[in-house]
């Protein structure tokens, strides 16, 4: 008799785990929700390049080939401008946030510039 109770409990726990798996929001969904909105700017490649030289190449390499951070040479292939804007604004893992160091328009300009690199 007790065996039945035990296996019943086990089954209930499994069912609960499966339900949790489908109802808890995934990590990416959470990130998606508090994505900062990118201001609309017109791409200014020269100033984007200057901003990147001053702020990003120490980790991403002087040719954006990567270093402490990943290569950004084909960043546009994996992320669009609003996604890049979000990563640079908020930071991610070892990537620092630039919210307090760059103006939103500067970050947006860099995001547009990187998004063109495919
Ligand atoms: C202190 C070192 C550092 C600096 C400075 C830095 N980054 Fe990063 N960056 C990283 C690291 C490390 C990652 C990987 C983060 C991760 O693993 O989630 C990263 C990731 C990224 C990514 C996502 C790459 C991908 O495809 O997943 C983008 C875009 C990016 N950085 C852009 C920039 C820009 C633009 C700047 C300058 C404004 C910058 N980074 C400055 C370290 C840095």
Coordinates of N, CA and C and ligand atoms in Angstrom, one line a residue:
X1 N 0.8 -1.2 0.0 CA 0.0 0.0 0.0 C 0.9 1.3 0.0
X2 N 1.9 1.2 0.9 CA 2.8 2.4 1.0 C 3.5 2.7 -0.3
X3 N 3.8 1.7 -1.1 CA 4.5 1.8 -2.4 C 3.6 2.7 -3.3
X4 N 2.3 2.4 -3.2 CA 1.4 3.2 -4.1 C 1.5 4.7 -3.7
X5 N 1.5 5.0 -2.4 CA 1.5 6.4 -2.0 C 2.8 7.0 -2.5
X6 N 3.9 6.3 -2.3 CA 5.2 6.8 -2.7 C 5.3 7.1 -4.2
X7 N 4.8 6.1 -5.0 CA 4.9 6.4 -6.5 C 3.9 7.5 -6.9
X8 N 2.8 7.6 -6.2 CA 1.8 8.6 -6.5 C 2.5 10.0 -6.2
X9 N 3.2 10.1 -5.1 CA 3.9 11.3 -4.7 C 4.9 11.7 -5.8
X10 N 5.7 10.6 -6.2 CA 6.7 10.8 -7.2 C 6.1 11.3 -8.5
X11 N 5.0 10.7 -8.9 CA 4.4 11.2 -10.1 C 3.9 12.6 -10.0
X12 N 3.3 13.0 -8.9 CA 2.9 14.3 -8.7 C 4.0 15.3 -8.8
X13 N 5.1 15.0 -8.2 CA 6.3 15.8 -8.2 C 6.8 16.0 -9.6
X14 N 6.8 15.0 -10.4 CA 7.3 15.0 -11.8 C 6.4 16.0 -12.6
X15 N 5.1 15.8 -12.4 CA 4.1 16.5 -13.1 C 4.3 18.0 -12.8
X16 N 4.5 18.3 -11.5 CA 4.7 19.7 -11.0 C 5.9 20.3 -11.7
X17 N 7.0 19.5 -11.7 CA 8.3 20.0 -12.3 C 8.1 20.3 -13.8
X18 N 7.3 19.4 -14.5 CA 7.1 19.7 -15.9 C 6.3 20.9 -16.1
X19 N 5.3 21.1 -15.3 CA 4.4 22.3 -15.4 C 5.3 23.6 -15.1
X20 N 6.1 23.5 -14.1 CA 7.0 24.7 -13.8 C 7.9 25.0 -15.0
X21 N 8.4 23.9 -15.6 CA 9.3 24.1 -16.8 C 8.7 24.9 -17.9
X22 N 7.4 24.7 -18.1 CA 6.7 25.4 -19.2 C 6.1 26.7 -18.8
X23 N 5.9 26.9 -17.5 CA 5.2 28.2 -17.1 C 6.2 29.3 -16.7
X24 N 7.4 28.9 -16.1 CA 8.3 29.9 -15.7 C 8.9 30.5 -16.9
X25 N 9.0 31.9 -16.9 CA 9.6 32.5 -18.1 C 11.0 32.2 -18.3
X26 N 11.5 31.9 -19.5 CA 12.9 31.6 -19.7 C 13.7 32.9 -19.5
X27 N 15.0 32.7 -19.4 CA 16.0 33.8 -19.2 C 15.8 34.8 -20.3
X28 N 15.7 34.4 -21.5 CA 15.7 35.3 -22.6 C 14.4 36.1 -22.6
X29 N 13.3 35.5 -22.2 CA 12.1 36.2 -22.2 C 12.1 37.3 -21.2
X30 N 12.8 37.1 -20.0 CA 12.9 38.1 -19.0 C 13.7 39.3 -19.6
X31 N 14.8 38.9 -20.2 CA 15.7 40.0 -20.8 C 14.9 40.8 -21.8
X32 N 14.1 40.1 -22.6 CA 13.3 40.7 -23.6 C 12.4 41.8 -23.0
X33 N 11.8 41.4 -21.9 CA 10.8 42.3 -21.3 C 11.4 43.7 -20.8
X34 N 12.5 43.6 -20.2 CA 13.0 44.9 -19.7 C 14.1 45.5 -20.7
X35 N 13.8 45.3 -22.0 CA 14.8 45.8 -23.0 C 14.6 47.3 -23.1
X36 N 15.6 48.1 -22.9 CA 15.5 49.6 -23.0 C 15.2 49.9 -24.5
X37 N 14.3 51.0 -24.7 CA 14.0 51.4 -26.0 C 15.1 52.2 -26.6
X38 N 15.4 51.9 -27.8 CA 16.5 52.6 -28.5 C 16.0 53.9 -29.1
X39 N 16.7 55.0 -28.9 CA 16.3 56.2 -29.5 C 16.5 56.2 -31.0
X40 N 15.7 56.9 -31.8 CA 15.9 56.9 -33.2 C 17.0 57.9 -33.6
X41 N 18.1 57.3 -34.3 CA 19.2 58.2 -34.7 C 19.5 57.8 -36.1
X42 N 20.1 58.8 -36.8 CA 20.6 58.5 -38.2 C 22.1 58.1 -38.0
X43 N 22.4 57.0 -38.6 CA 23.8 56.5 -38.5 C 24.8 57.5 -38.9
X44 N 25.8 57.7 -38.0 CA 27.0 58.5 -38.3 C 28.2 57.6 -38.0
X45 N 28.7 57.0 -39.1 CA 29.7 56.0 -39.0 C 31.0 56.5 -38.4
X46 N 31.4 57.7 -38.8 CA 32.6 58.3 -38.2 C 32.5 58.4 -36.7
X47 N 31.4 58.9 -36.2 CA 31.4 59.1 -34.8 C 31.2 57.8 -34.1
X48 N 30.5 56.8 -34.7 CA 30.4 55.5 -34.1 C 31.8 54.9 -34.0
X49 N 32.6 55.0 -35.0 CA 33.9 54.4 -35.0 C 34.7 55.1 -33.9
X50 N 34.6 56.4 -33.7 CA 35.3 57.1 -32.6 C 34.9 56.6 -31.2
X51 N 33.6 56.4 -31.1 CA 33.1 56.0 -29.8 C 33.6 54.6 -29.5
X52 N 33.6 53.7 -30.5 CA 34.0 52.3 -30.3 C 35.5 52.3 -30.0
X53 N 36.3 53.1 -30.7 CA 37.8 53.2 -30.4 C 38.0 53.6 -29.0
X54 N 37.2 54.6 -28.5 CA 37.5 55.1 -27.1 C 37.0 54.1 -26.1
X55 N 35.9 53.3 -26.4 CA 35.3 52.6 -25.3 C 35.3 51.1 -25.4
X56 N 35.5 50.5 -26.6 CA 35.2 49.1 -26.8 C 36.4 48.3 -27.2
X57 N 37.4 48.9 -27.8 CA 38.5 48.1 -28.4 C 39.4 47.4 -27.4
X58 N 39.4 48.0 -26.2 CA 40.2 47.4 -25.1 C 39.8 46.0 -24.9
X59 N 38.6 45.7 -25.0 CA 38.1 44.3 -24.8 C 37.8 43.5 -26.1
X60 N 37.3 44.3 -27.1 CA 36.8 43.6 -28.3 C 37.9 43.7 -29.5
X61 N 39.1 44.3 -29.2 CA 40.1 44.3 -30.2 C 40.1 45.5 -31.1
X62 N 41.3 46.0 -31.6 CA 41.3 47.2 -32.4 C 40.6 47.0 -33.8
X63 N 40.5 45.7 -34.2 CA 39.8 45.4 -35.5 C 38.5 44.8 -35.1
X64 N 38.0 44.9 -33.9 CA 36.8 44.2 -33.4 C 36.9 42.7 -33.5
X65 N 38.2 42.2 -33.6 CA 38.4 40.7 -33.8 C 38.2 39.9 -32.5
X66 N 38.0 40.6 -31.4 CA 37.8 39.9 -30.1 C 39.1 39.9 -29.3
X67 N 38.9 39.7 -28.0 CA 40.0 39.7 -27.0 C 39.3 39.2 -25.7
X68 N 39.3 40.1 -24.7 CA 38.5 39.7 -23.5 C 37.1 39.5 -23.8
X69 N 36.5 40.2 -24.8 CA 35.2 40.1 -25.2 C 35.1 39.4 -26.6
X70 N 34.0 38.9 -27.1 CA 33.9 38.2 -28.3 C 34.2 39.2 -29.5
X71 N 34.5 38.6 -30.7 CA 34.6 39.4 -31.9 C 33.3 40.0 -32.3
X72 N 33.4 41.3 -32.7 CA 32.1 42.0 -33.1 C 32.2 42.2 -34.6
X73 N 33.1 41.5 -35.3 CA 33.3 41.8 -36.8 C 32.0 41.4 -37.6
X74 N 31.2 40.5 -37.1 CA 30.0 40.1 -37.8 C 28.8 40.1 -36.8
X75 N 28.9 41.2 -35.9 CA 27.8 41.3 -34.9 C 26.4 41.4 -35.5
X76 N 26.3 42.0 -36.6 CA 25.0 42.2 -37.2 C 24.3 40.9 -37.7
X77 N 25.2 39.9 -37.8 CA 24.6 38.6 -38.2 C 23.8 37.9 -37.1
X78 N 24.2 38.2 -35.9 CA 23.5 37.6 -34.7 C 22.6 38.5 -34.0
X79 N 22.8 39.8 -34.0 CA 22.0 40.7 -33.3 C 21.6 41.9 -34.2
X80 N 20.3 42.4 -34.0 CA 20.0 43.6 -34.7 C 20.3 44.8 -33.8
X81 N 20.1 46.0 -34.3 CA 20.5 47.2 -33.6 C 19.8 47.3 -32.2
X82 N 18.5 47.1 -32.1 CA 17.9 47.2 -30.7 C 18.5 46.2 -29.7
X83 N 18.8 45.0 -30.2 CA 19.4 44.0 -29.3 C 20.8 44.5 -28.9
X84 N 21.6 45.0 -29.8 CA 23.0 45.5 -29.5 C 22.8 46.7 -28.5
X85 N 21.9 47.5 -28.8 CA 21.6 48.7 -27.9 C 21.4 48.2 -26.5
X86 N 20.6 47.2 -26.4 CA 20.2 46.7 -25.0 C 21.4 46.1 -24.3
X87 N 22.3 45.3 -25.1 CA 23.4 44.7 -24.4 C 24.4 45.8 -24.0
X88 N 24.6 46.8 -24.8 CA 25.6 47.8 -24.5 C 25.1 48.7 -23.3
X89 N 23.8 49.0 -23.3 CA 23.2 49.8 -22.3 C 23.2 49.1 -20.9
X90 N 22.8 47.9 -20.9 CA 22.6 47.2 -19.7 C 23.8 46.3 -19.2
X91 N 24.7 46.0 -20.2 CA 25.8 45.1 -19.9 C 25.3 43.7 -19.9
X92 N 26.2 42.7 -19.9 CA 25.8 41.3 -19.9 C 27.0 40.5 -19.5
X93 N 26.9 39.7 -18.4 CA 28.1 38.9 -18.0 C 29.2 39.8 -17.7
X94 N 30.4 39.6 -18.4 CA 31.6 40.4 -18.2 C 31.5 41.7 -19.0
X95 N 30.5 41.8 -19.8 CA 30.4 43.0 -20.6 C 29.8 44.1 -19.7
X96 N 30.6 45.3 -19.5 CA 30.1 46.3 -18.6 C 28.9 47.1 -19.2
X97 N 28.1 47.7 -18.3 CA 27.0 48.6 -18.8 C 27.6 49.9 -19.2
X98 N 27.1 50.5 -20.2 CA 27.6 51.8 -20.6 C 26.5 52.9 -20.4
X99 N 25.5 52.5 -19.6 CA 24.4 53.5 -19.4 C 24.9 54.8 -18.8
X100 N 25.9 54.7 -17.9 CA 26.3 56.0 -17.3 C 27.5 56.6 -17.9
X101 N 28.0 55.9 -19.0 CA 29.2 56.4 -19.6 C 29.0 57.1 -21.0
X102 N 27.9 56.6 -21.7 CA 27.6 57.1 -23.0 C 26.2 57.6 -23.0
X103 N 25.9 58.6 -23.9 CA 24.5 59.0 -24.1 C 23.8 58.0 -24.8
X104 N 22.4 57.8 -24.6 CA 21.6 56.9 -25.3 C 21.8 57.0 -26.8
X105 N 21.9 58.2 -27.3 CA 22.1 58.4 -28.8 C 23.4 57.9 -29.3
X106 N 24.4 58.0 -28.4 CA 25.8 57.5 -28.8 C 25.7 56.0 -28.9
X107 N 25.1 55.3 -27.9 CA 24.9 53.9 -27.9 C 24.1 53.4 -29.1
X108 N 23.0 54.2 -29.4 CA 22.2 53.8 -30.5 C 23.0 53.9 -31.8
X109 N 23.8 54.9 -31.9 CA 24.6 55.1 -33.2 C 25.6 53.9 -33.3
X110 N 26.2 53.5 -32.2 CA 27.2 52.4 -32.3 C 26.4 51.1 -32.6
X111 N 25.2 51.0 -32.0 CA 24.4 49.8 -32.3 C 24.1 49.7 -33.8
X112 N 23.7 50.8 -34.4 CA 23.3 50.8 -35.8 C 24.6 50.4 -36.6
X113 N 25.7 51.0 -36.2 CA 27.0 50.7 -36.9 C 27.4 49.3 -36.9
X114 N 27.3 48.7 -35.7 CA 27.6 47.3 -35.5 C 26.6 46.3 -36.2
X115 N 25.3 46.8 -36.2 CA 24.3 45.9 -36.8 C 24.5 45.8 -38.4
X116 N 25.3 46.8 -38.9 CA 25.6 46.7 -40.4 C 26.6 45.7 -40.7
X117 N 27.4 45.2 -39.7 CA 28.5 44.3 -39.9 C 28.0 42.9 -39.9
X118 N 27.8 42.4 -41.1 CA 27.3 41.0 -41.3 C 28.3 40.2 -42.1
Ligands
LIG1 C1 35.6 45.4 -20.0 C2 35.6 44.7 -21.3 C3 34.6 45.1 -22.3 C4 34.3 46.4 -22.8 C5 35.1 47.7 -22.5 C6 33.3 46.3 -23.8 N1 32.9 45.0 -23.9 FE1 31.4 44.2 -25.1 N2 31.6 42.4 -24.2 C7 32.6 42.1 -23.3 C8 32.4 40.7 -22.9 C9 33.2 39.9 -22.0 C10 31.3 40.2 -23.7 C11 30.6 38.8 -23.6 C12 29.5 38.9 -22.6 C13 28.8 37.6 -22.3 O1 29.5 36.6 -22.3 O2 27.6 37.7 -22.2 C14 30.8 41.3 -24.5 C15 29.8 41.2 -25.4 C16 29.4 42.3 -26.2 C17 28.3 42.2 -27.2 C18 27.5 40.9 -27.5 C19 28.3 40.0 -28.4 C20 27.5 38.8 -28.9 O3 27.4 38.6 -30.1 O4 27.0 38.1 -28.0 C21 28.3 43.4 -27.8 C22 27.3 43.8 -29.0 C23 29.3 44.2 -27.2 N3 29.9 43.5 -26.3 C24 29.5 45.5 -27.6 C25 30.4 46.4 -27.0 C26 30.5 47.8 -27.3 C27 29.7 48.5 -28.4 C28 31.4 48.3 -26.4 C29 31.8 49.7 -26.3 C30 30.8 50.7 -26.1 C31 31.9 47.2 -25.6 N4 31.2 46.1 -25.9 C32 32.8 47.3 -24.6 C33 33.5 42.9 -22.8 C34 33.6 44.3 -23.0

